[in-house]
Protein backbone atom coordinates (compact mmCIF):
# COMPACT_ATOMS: atom_id res chain seq x y z
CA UNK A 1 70.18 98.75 84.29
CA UNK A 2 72.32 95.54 83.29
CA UNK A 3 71.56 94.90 87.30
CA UNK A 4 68.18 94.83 87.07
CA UNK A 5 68.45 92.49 84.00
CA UNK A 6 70.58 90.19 85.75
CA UNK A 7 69.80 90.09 89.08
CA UNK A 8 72.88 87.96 89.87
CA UNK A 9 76.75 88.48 89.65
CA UNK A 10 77.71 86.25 88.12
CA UNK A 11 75.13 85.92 85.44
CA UNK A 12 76.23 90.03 84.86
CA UNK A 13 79.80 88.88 85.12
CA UNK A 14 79.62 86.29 82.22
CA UNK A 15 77.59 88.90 80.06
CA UNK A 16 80.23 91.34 80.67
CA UNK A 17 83.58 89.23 79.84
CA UNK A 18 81.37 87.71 76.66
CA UNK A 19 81.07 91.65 75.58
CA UNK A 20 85.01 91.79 76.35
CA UNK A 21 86.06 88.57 74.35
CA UNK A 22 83.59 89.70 71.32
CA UNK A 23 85.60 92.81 71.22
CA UNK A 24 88.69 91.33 71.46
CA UNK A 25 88.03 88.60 68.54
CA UNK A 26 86.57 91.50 66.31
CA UNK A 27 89.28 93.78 66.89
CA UNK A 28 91.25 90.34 66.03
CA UNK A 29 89.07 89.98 62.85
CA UNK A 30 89.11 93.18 61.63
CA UNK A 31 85.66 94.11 61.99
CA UNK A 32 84.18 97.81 60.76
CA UNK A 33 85.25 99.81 63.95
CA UNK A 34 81.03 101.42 63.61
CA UNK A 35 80.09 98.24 64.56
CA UNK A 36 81.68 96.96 67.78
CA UNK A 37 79.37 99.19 69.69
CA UNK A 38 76.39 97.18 68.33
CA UNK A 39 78.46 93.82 68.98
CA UNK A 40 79.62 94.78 72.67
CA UNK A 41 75.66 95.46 73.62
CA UNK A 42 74.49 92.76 71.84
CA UNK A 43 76.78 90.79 74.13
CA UNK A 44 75.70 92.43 77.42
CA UNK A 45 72.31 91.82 76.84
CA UNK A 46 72.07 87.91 75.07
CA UNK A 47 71.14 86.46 78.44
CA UNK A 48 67.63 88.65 77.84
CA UNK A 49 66.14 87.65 74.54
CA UNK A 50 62.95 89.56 75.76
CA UNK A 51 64.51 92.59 75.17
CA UNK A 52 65.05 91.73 71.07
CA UNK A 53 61.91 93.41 70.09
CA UNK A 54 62.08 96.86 68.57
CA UNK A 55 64.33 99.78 68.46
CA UNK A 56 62.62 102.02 70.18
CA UNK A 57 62.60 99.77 73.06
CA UNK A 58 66.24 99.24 73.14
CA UNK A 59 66.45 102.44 72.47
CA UNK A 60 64.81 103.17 76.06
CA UNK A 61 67.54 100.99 77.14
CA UNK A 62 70.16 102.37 75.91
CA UNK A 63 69.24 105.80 77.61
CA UNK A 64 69.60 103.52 81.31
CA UNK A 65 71.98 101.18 80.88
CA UNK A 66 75.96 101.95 81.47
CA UNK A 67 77.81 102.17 78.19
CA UNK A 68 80.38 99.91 77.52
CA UNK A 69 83.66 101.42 76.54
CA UNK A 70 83.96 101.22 73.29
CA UNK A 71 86.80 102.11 69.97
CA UNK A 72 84.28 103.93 68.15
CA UNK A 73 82.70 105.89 71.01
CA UNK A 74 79.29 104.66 71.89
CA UNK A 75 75.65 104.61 69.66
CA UNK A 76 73.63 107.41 70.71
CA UNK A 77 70.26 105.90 72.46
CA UNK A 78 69.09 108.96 70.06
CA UNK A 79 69.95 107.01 66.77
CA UNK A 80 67.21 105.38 65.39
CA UNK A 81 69.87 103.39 62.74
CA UNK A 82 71.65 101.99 65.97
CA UNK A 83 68.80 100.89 68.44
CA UNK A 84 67.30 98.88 65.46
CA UNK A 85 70.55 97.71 64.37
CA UNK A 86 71.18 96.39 67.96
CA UNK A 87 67.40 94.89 68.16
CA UNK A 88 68.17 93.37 65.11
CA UNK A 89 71.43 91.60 66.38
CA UNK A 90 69.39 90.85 70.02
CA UNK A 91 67.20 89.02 67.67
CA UNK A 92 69.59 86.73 65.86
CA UNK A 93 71.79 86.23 68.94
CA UNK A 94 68.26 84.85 70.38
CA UNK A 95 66.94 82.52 67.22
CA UNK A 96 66.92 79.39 68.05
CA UNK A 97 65.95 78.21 64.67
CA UNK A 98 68.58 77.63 61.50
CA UNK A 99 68.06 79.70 58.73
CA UNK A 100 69.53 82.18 56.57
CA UNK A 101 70.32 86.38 57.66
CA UNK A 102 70.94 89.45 56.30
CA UNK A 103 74.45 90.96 56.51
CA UNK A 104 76.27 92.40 58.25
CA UNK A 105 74.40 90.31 61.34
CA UNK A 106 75.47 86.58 60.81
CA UNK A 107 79.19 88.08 61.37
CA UNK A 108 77.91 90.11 64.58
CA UNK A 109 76.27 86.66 65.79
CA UNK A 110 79.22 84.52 64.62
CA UNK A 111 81.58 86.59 67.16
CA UNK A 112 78.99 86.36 69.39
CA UNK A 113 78.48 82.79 69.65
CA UNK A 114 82.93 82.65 69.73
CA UNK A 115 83.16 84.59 72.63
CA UNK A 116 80.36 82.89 74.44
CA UNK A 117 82.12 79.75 73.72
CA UNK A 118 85.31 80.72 74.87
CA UNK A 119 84.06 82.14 78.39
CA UNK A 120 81.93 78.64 78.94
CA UNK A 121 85.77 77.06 78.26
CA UNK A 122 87.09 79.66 80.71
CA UNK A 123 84.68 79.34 83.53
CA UNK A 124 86.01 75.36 83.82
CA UNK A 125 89.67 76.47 85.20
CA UNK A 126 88.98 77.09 88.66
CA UNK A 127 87.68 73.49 88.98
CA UNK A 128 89.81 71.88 86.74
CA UNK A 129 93.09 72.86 85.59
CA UNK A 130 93.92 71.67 82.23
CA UNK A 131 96.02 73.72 78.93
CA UNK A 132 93.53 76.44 77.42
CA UNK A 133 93.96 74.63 74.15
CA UNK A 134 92.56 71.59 75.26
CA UNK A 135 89.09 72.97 76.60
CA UNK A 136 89.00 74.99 73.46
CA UNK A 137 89.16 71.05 71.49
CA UNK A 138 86.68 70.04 73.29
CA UNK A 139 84.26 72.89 72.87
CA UNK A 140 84.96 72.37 68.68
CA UNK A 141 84.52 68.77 69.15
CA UNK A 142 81.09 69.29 70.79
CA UNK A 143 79.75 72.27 68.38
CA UNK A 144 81.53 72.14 64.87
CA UNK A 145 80.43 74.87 63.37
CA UNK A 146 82.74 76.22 59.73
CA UNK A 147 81.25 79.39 60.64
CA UNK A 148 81.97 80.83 64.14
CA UNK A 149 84.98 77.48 65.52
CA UNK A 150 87.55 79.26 63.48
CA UNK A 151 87.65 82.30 65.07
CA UNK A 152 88.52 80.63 68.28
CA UNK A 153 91.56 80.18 66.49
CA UNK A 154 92.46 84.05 68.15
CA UNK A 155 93.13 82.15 71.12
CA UNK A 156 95.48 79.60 69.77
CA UNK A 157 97.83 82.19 68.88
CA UNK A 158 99.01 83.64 71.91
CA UNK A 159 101.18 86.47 72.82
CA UNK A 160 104.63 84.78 73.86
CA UNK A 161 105.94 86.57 76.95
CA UNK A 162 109.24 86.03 76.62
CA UNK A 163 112.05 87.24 74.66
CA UNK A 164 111.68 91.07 73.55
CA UNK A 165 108.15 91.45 74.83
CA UNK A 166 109.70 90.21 78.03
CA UNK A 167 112.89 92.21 78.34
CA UNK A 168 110.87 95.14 77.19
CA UNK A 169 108.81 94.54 80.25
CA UNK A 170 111.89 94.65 82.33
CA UNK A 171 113.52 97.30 81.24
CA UNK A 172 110.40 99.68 82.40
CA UNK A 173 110.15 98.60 86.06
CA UNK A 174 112.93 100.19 87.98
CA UNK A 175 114.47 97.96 90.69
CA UNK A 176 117.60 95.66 90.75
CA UNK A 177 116.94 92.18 90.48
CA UNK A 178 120.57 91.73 92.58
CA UNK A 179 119.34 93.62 95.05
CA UNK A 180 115.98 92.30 95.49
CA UNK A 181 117.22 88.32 95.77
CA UNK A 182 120.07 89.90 98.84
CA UNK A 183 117.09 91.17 100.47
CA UNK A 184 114.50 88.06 99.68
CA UNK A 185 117.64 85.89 100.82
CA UNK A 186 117.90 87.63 104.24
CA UNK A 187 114.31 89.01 105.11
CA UNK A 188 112.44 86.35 104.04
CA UNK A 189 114.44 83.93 106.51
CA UNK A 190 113.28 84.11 110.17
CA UNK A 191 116.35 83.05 111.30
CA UNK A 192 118.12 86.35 109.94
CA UNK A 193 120.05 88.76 112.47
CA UNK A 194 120.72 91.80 113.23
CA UNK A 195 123.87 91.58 111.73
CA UNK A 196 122.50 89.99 108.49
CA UNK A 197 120.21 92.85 108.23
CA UNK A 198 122.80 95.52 108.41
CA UNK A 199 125.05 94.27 105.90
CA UNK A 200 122.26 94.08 103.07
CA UNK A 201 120.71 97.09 103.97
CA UNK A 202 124.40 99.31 103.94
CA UNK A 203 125.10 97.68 100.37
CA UNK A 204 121.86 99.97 99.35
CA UNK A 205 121.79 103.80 100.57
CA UNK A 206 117.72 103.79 99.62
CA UNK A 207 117.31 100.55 101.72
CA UNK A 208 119.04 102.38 104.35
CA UNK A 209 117.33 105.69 104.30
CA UNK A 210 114.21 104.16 103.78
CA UNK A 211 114.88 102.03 107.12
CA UNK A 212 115.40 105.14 108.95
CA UNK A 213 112.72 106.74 108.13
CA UNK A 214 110.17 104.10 108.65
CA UNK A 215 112.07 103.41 112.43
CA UNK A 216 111.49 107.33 113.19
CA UNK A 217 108.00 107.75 111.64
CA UNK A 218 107.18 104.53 113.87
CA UNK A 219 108.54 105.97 117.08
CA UNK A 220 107.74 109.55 116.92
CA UNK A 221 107.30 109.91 120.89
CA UNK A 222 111.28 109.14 120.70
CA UNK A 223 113.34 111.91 122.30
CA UNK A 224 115.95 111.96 120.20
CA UNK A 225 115.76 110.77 116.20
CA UNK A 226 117.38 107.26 115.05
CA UNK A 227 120.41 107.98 113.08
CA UNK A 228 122.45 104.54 112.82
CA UNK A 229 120.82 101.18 111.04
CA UNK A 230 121.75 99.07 114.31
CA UNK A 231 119.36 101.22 116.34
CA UNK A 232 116.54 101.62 113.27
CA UNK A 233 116.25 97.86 113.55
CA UNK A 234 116.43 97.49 117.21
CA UNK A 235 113.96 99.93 117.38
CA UNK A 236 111.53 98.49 115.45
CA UNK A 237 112.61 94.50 115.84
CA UNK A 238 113.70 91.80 113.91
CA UNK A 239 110.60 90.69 112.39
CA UNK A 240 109.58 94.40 111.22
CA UNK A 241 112.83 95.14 110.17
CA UNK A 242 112.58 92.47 107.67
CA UNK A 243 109.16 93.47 106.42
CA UNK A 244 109.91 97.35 106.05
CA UNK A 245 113.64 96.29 104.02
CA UNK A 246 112.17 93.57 101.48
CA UNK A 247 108.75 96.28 100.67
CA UNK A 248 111.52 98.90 100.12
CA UNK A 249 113.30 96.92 98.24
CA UNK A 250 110.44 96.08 95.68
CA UNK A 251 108.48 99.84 96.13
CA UNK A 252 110.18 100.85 92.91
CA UNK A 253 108.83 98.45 90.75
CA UNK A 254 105.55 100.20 91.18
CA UNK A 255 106.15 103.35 90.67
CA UNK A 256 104.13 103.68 87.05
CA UNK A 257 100.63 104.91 87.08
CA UNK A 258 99.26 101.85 85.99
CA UNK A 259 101.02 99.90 88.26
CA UNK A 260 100.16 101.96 91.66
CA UNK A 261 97.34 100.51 92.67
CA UNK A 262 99.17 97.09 93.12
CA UNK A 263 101.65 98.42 95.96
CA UNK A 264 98.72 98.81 98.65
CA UNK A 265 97.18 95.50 97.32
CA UNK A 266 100.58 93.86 97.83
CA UNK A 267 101.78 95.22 101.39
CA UNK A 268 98.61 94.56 102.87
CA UNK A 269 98.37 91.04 100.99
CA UNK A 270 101.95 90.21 102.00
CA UNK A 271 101.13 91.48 106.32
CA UNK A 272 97.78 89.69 105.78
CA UNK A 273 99.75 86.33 104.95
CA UNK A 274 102.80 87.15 107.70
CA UNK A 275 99.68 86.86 109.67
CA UNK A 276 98.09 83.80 109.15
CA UNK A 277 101.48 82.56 108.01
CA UNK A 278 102.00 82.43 111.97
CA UNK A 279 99.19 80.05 112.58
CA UNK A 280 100.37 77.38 110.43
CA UNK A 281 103.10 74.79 110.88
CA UNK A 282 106.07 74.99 108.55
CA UNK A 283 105.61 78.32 107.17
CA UNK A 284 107.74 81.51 108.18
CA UNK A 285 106.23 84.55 108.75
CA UNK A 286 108.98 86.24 107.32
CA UNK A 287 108.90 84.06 103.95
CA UNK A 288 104.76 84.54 103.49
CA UNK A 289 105.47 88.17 103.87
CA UNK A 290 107.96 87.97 100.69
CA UNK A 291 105.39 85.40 99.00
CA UNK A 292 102.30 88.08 99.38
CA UNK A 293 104.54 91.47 98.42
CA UNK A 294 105.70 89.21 95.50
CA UNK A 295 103.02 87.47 94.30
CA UNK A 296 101.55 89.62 91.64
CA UNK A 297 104.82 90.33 90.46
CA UNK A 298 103.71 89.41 87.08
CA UNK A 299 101.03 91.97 87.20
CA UNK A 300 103.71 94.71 86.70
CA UNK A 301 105.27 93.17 84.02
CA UNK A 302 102.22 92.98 81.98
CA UNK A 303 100.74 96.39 82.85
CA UNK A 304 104.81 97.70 81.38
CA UNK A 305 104.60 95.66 78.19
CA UNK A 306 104.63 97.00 74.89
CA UNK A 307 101.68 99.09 73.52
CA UNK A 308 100.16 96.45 71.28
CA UNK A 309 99.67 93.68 74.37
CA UNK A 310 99.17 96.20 76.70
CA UNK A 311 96.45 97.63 74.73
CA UNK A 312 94.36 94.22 74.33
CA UNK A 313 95.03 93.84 78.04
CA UNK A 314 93.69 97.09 79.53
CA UNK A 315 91.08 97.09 77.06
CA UNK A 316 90.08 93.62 78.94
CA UNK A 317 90.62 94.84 82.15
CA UNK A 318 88.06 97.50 81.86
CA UNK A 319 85.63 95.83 80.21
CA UNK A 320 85.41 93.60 83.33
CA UNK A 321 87.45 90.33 82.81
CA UNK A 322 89.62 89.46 85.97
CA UNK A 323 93.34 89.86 85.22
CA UNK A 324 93.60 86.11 85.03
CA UNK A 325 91.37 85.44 82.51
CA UNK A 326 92.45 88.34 80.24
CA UNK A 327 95.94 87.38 80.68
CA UNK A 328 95.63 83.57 79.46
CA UNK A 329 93.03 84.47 76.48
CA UNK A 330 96.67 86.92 75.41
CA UNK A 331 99.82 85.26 76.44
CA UNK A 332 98.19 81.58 77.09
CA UNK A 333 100.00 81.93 80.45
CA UNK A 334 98.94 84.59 83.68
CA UNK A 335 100.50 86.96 85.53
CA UNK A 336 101.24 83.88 88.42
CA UNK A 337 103.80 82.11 85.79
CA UNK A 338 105.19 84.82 84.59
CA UNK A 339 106.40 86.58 87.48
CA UNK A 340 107.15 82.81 88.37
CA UNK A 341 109.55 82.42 86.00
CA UNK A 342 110.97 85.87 86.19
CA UNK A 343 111.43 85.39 89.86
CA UNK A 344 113.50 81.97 89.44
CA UNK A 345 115.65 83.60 86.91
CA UNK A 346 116.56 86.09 89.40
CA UNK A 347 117.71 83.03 92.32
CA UNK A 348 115.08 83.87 94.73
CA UNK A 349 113.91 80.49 97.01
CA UNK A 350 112.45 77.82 94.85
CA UNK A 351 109.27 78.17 97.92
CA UNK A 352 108.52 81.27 97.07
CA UNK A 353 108.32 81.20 93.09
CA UNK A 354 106.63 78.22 93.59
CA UNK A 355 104.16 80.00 95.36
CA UNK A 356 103.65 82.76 92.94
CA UNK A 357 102.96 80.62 90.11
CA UNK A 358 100.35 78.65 92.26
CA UNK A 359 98.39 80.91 93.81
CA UNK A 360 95.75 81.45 90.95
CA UNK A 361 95.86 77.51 90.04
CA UNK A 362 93.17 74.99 91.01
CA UNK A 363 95.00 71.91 91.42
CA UNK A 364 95.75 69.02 93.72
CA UNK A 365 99.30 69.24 95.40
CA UNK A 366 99.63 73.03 96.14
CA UNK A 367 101.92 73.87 98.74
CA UNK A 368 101.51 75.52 101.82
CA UNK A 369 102.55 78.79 100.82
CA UNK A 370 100.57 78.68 97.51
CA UNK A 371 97.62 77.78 99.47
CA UNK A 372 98.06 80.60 101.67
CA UNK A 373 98.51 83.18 99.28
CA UNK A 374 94.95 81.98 97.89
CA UNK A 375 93.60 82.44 100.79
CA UNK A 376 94.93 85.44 101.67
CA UNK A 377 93.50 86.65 97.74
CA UNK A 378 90.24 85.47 98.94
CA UNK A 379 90.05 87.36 101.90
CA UNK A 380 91.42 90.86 100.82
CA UNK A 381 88.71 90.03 97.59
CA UNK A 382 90.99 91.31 94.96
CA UNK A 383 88.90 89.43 92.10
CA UNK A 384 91.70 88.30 90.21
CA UNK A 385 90.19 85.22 89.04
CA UNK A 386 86.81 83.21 88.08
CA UNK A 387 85.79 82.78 92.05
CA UNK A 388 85.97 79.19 93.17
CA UNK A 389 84.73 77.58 96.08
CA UNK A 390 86.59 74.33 95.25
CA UNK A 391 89.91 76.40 95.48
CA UNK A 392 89.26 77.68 98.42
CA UNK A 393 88.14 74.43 100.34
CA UNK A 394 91.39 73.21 98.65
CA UNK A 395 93.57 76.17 100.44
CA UNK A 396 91.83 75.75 103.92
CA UNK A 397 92.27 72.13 104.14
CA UNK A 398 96.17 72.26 103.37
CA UNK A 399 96.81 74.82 105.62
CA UNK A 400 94.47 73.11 108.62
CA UNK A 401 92.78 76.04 109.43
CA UNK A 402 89.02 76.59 110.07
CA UNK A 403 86.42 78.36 107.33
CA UNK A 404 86.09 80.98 110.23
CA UNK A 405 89.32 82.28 109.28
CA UNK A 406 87.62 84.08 106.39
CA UNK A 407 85.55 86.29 108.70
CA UNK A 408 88.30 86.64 110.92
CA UNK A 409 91.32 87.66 109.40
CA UNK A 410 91.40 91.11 107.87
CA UNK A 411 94.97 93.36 106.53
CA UNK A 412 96.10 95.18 109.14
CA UNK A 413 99.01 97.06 108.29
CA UNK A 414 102.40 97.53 111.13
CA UNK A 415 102.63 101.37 111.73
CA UNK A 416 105.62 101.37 109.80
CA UNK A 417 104.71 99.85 106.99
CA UNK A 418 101.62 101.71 106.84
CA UNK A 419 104.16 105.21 105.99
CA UNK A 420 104.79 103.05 103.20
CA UNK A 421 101.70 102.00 101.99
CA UNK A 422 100.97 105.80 100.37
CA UNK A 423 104.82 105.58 98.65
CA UNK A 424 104.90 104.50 94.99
């Protein structure tokens, strides 16, 4: 139903992260749980002020349209009290005329008009990069309003993720930071050996086992099976050698539920970029490999964080907002900077975090492996972020490669790294 009210995305998509940031501020606020039902609806539907004429004909709606999720489980399209309630709040999200209203709706409206706010500040990042604070300033400075500006003041108080919250974080993902930057050191530099290879996969029995396996499952025509690391990586080459060690090395980290659906995203990001990593000057297959399997590194740390920020966060999530978003209306910071951060804390090349944190921004001076990581998000369409065609452009004309390359280039997993991409 909301696609037949909105016939375009991203009209629905605003509608939907307005819902998300209304819940969010009234969970914030402390607002009667019975109501953020009526206040999440209100939200998907204030971009149709035709609709804000009686209960019984949002009533009819409600019996079509896909419920929200909601705290308080959802109004009953049955419930006289709630279809009028929600007409009622259609109606004052729609006045355009001053005056005074009956509570509880001026609080439903003043949440309303916050979260609206705050996703016109939002949807200004992918073409210009500037401190969240400061395009909340400005939207105060251009509507003060005592009623509804202070409860933008959610947004100023962000969820540090550092300290505790960080090292909580950590502690839940299982892999070894010492052995991750041996591997990143050696795999992610083309001009590795055979040698070089060997002696950071034998410091690891997992690496090692895992190495076999992938050279065997590769090569199953093989007469007799691979048993030594010199012929797994002779068998399978340099260059996929390198590949199937640095995913082993980071296939732990998403073993959680939550965090499972990352580890196909992420191989077939990190081939994708290998890939067109080859076509570009300057840039090392084997180092845009490391900067695609790593790049949503942050993404795991959030999705392990404790229960309070996690809750806000998957709460946002499935209402709709892309990670990004959600992540700087919590912490202030996303999931690029923060696996950034955590990334240069653990020595890894200063390319490749660099990379990581810049992949999401829209910004002049983004390097080439930042830019190709965009593009590489834009092709496998993992929604992420607000979309932005000024980003793009940006990414195409650093690397100096044709639009074309959009249509062209698709993941395409190595047969040995696709026996991986079903392990987390």
């Amino acid at each position: 139903m909301i696609r037949r009210l909105y016939p375009f995305e991203p009209e629905r998509a605003h509608c939907r992260r307005v819902a998300a940031w209304a819940w969010l501020i009234a969970r914030r606020e402390g607002l009667d749980p019975s109501l953020l039902p009526i206040l999440e609806r209100t939200a998907l539907l204030h971009h149709a002020p035709g609709l804000a004429l009686s209960g019984e004909a949002v009533g009819r709606l409600l019996a079509e349209m896909e419920t929200p999720p909601g705290e308080a489980g959802p109004v009953s399209s049955a419930s006289a009290d709630g279809s009028e309630a929600l007409a009622a709040a259609l109606r004052e999200a729609c006045a355009s005329s001053p005056g005074p209203r009956a509570a509880p709706l001026p609080r439903l409206f003043q949440l309303l008009e916050a979260a609206h706010v705050f996703d016109e500040c939002l949807e200004a990042l992918p073409y210009e990069f500037r401190p969240l604070a400061e395009l909340l300033d400005d939207a105060v400075s251009l509507s003060p309003d005592p009623a509804w500006t202070p409860l933008l003041d959610v947004f100023r108080q962000p969820v540090l993720f550092e300290g505790e919250v960080l090292a909580a974080a950590l502690a839940a993902i299982p892999v070894n930071p010492e052995v991750v930057a041996a591997v990143a050191e050696v795999a992610g530099d083309e001009n590795s050996e055979l040698a070089d290879l060997e002696r950071v996969t034998g410091k690891d029995p997992a690496l090692a086992a895992a190495l076999l396996k992938a050279a065997n499952s590769a090569r199953q025509a093989l007469r007799h099976p691979i048993s030594t690391l010199t012929q797994a990586i002779n068998q399978l080459g340099l260059d996929e050698s390198r590949q199937v060690l640095t995913a082993m090395a980071l296939r732990r980290a998403f073993v959680a539920p939550a965090a499972r659906p990352l580890w196909p995203h992420s191989l077939e990001l990190a081939s994708l970029a290998s890939s067109i990593g080859g076509k570009v000057a300057h840039l090392a297959p084997p180092e845009a490999f490391l900067g695609g399997l790593l790049h949503d590194f942050g993404r795991l740390l959030l999705l392990a964080a404790p229960a309070p920020l996690l809750g806000s966060y998957t709460g946002l999530l499935e209402r709709g907002c892309p990670p990004v978003t959600a992540e700087l209306a919590l912490c202030g910071i996303d999931h690029a900077e923060i696996g950034a951060r955590v990334l240069e804390s653990w020595g890894l090349a200063e390319t490749v975090c660099e990379a990581v944190r810049q992949h999401h921004r829209s910004q002049p001076g983004i390097g080439a492996l930042g830019a190709l990581l965009q593009l590489c998000e834009e092709i496998a369409g993992a929604g992420e972020d607000l979309p932005s065609l000024p980003r793009l452009r940006d990414s195409l004309r650093t690397l100096h490669l044709p639009a074309g390359i959009l249509a062209d280039a698709q993941p395409a997993l190595p047969t040995a790294l696709k026996a991986l991409r079903g392990e987390s």
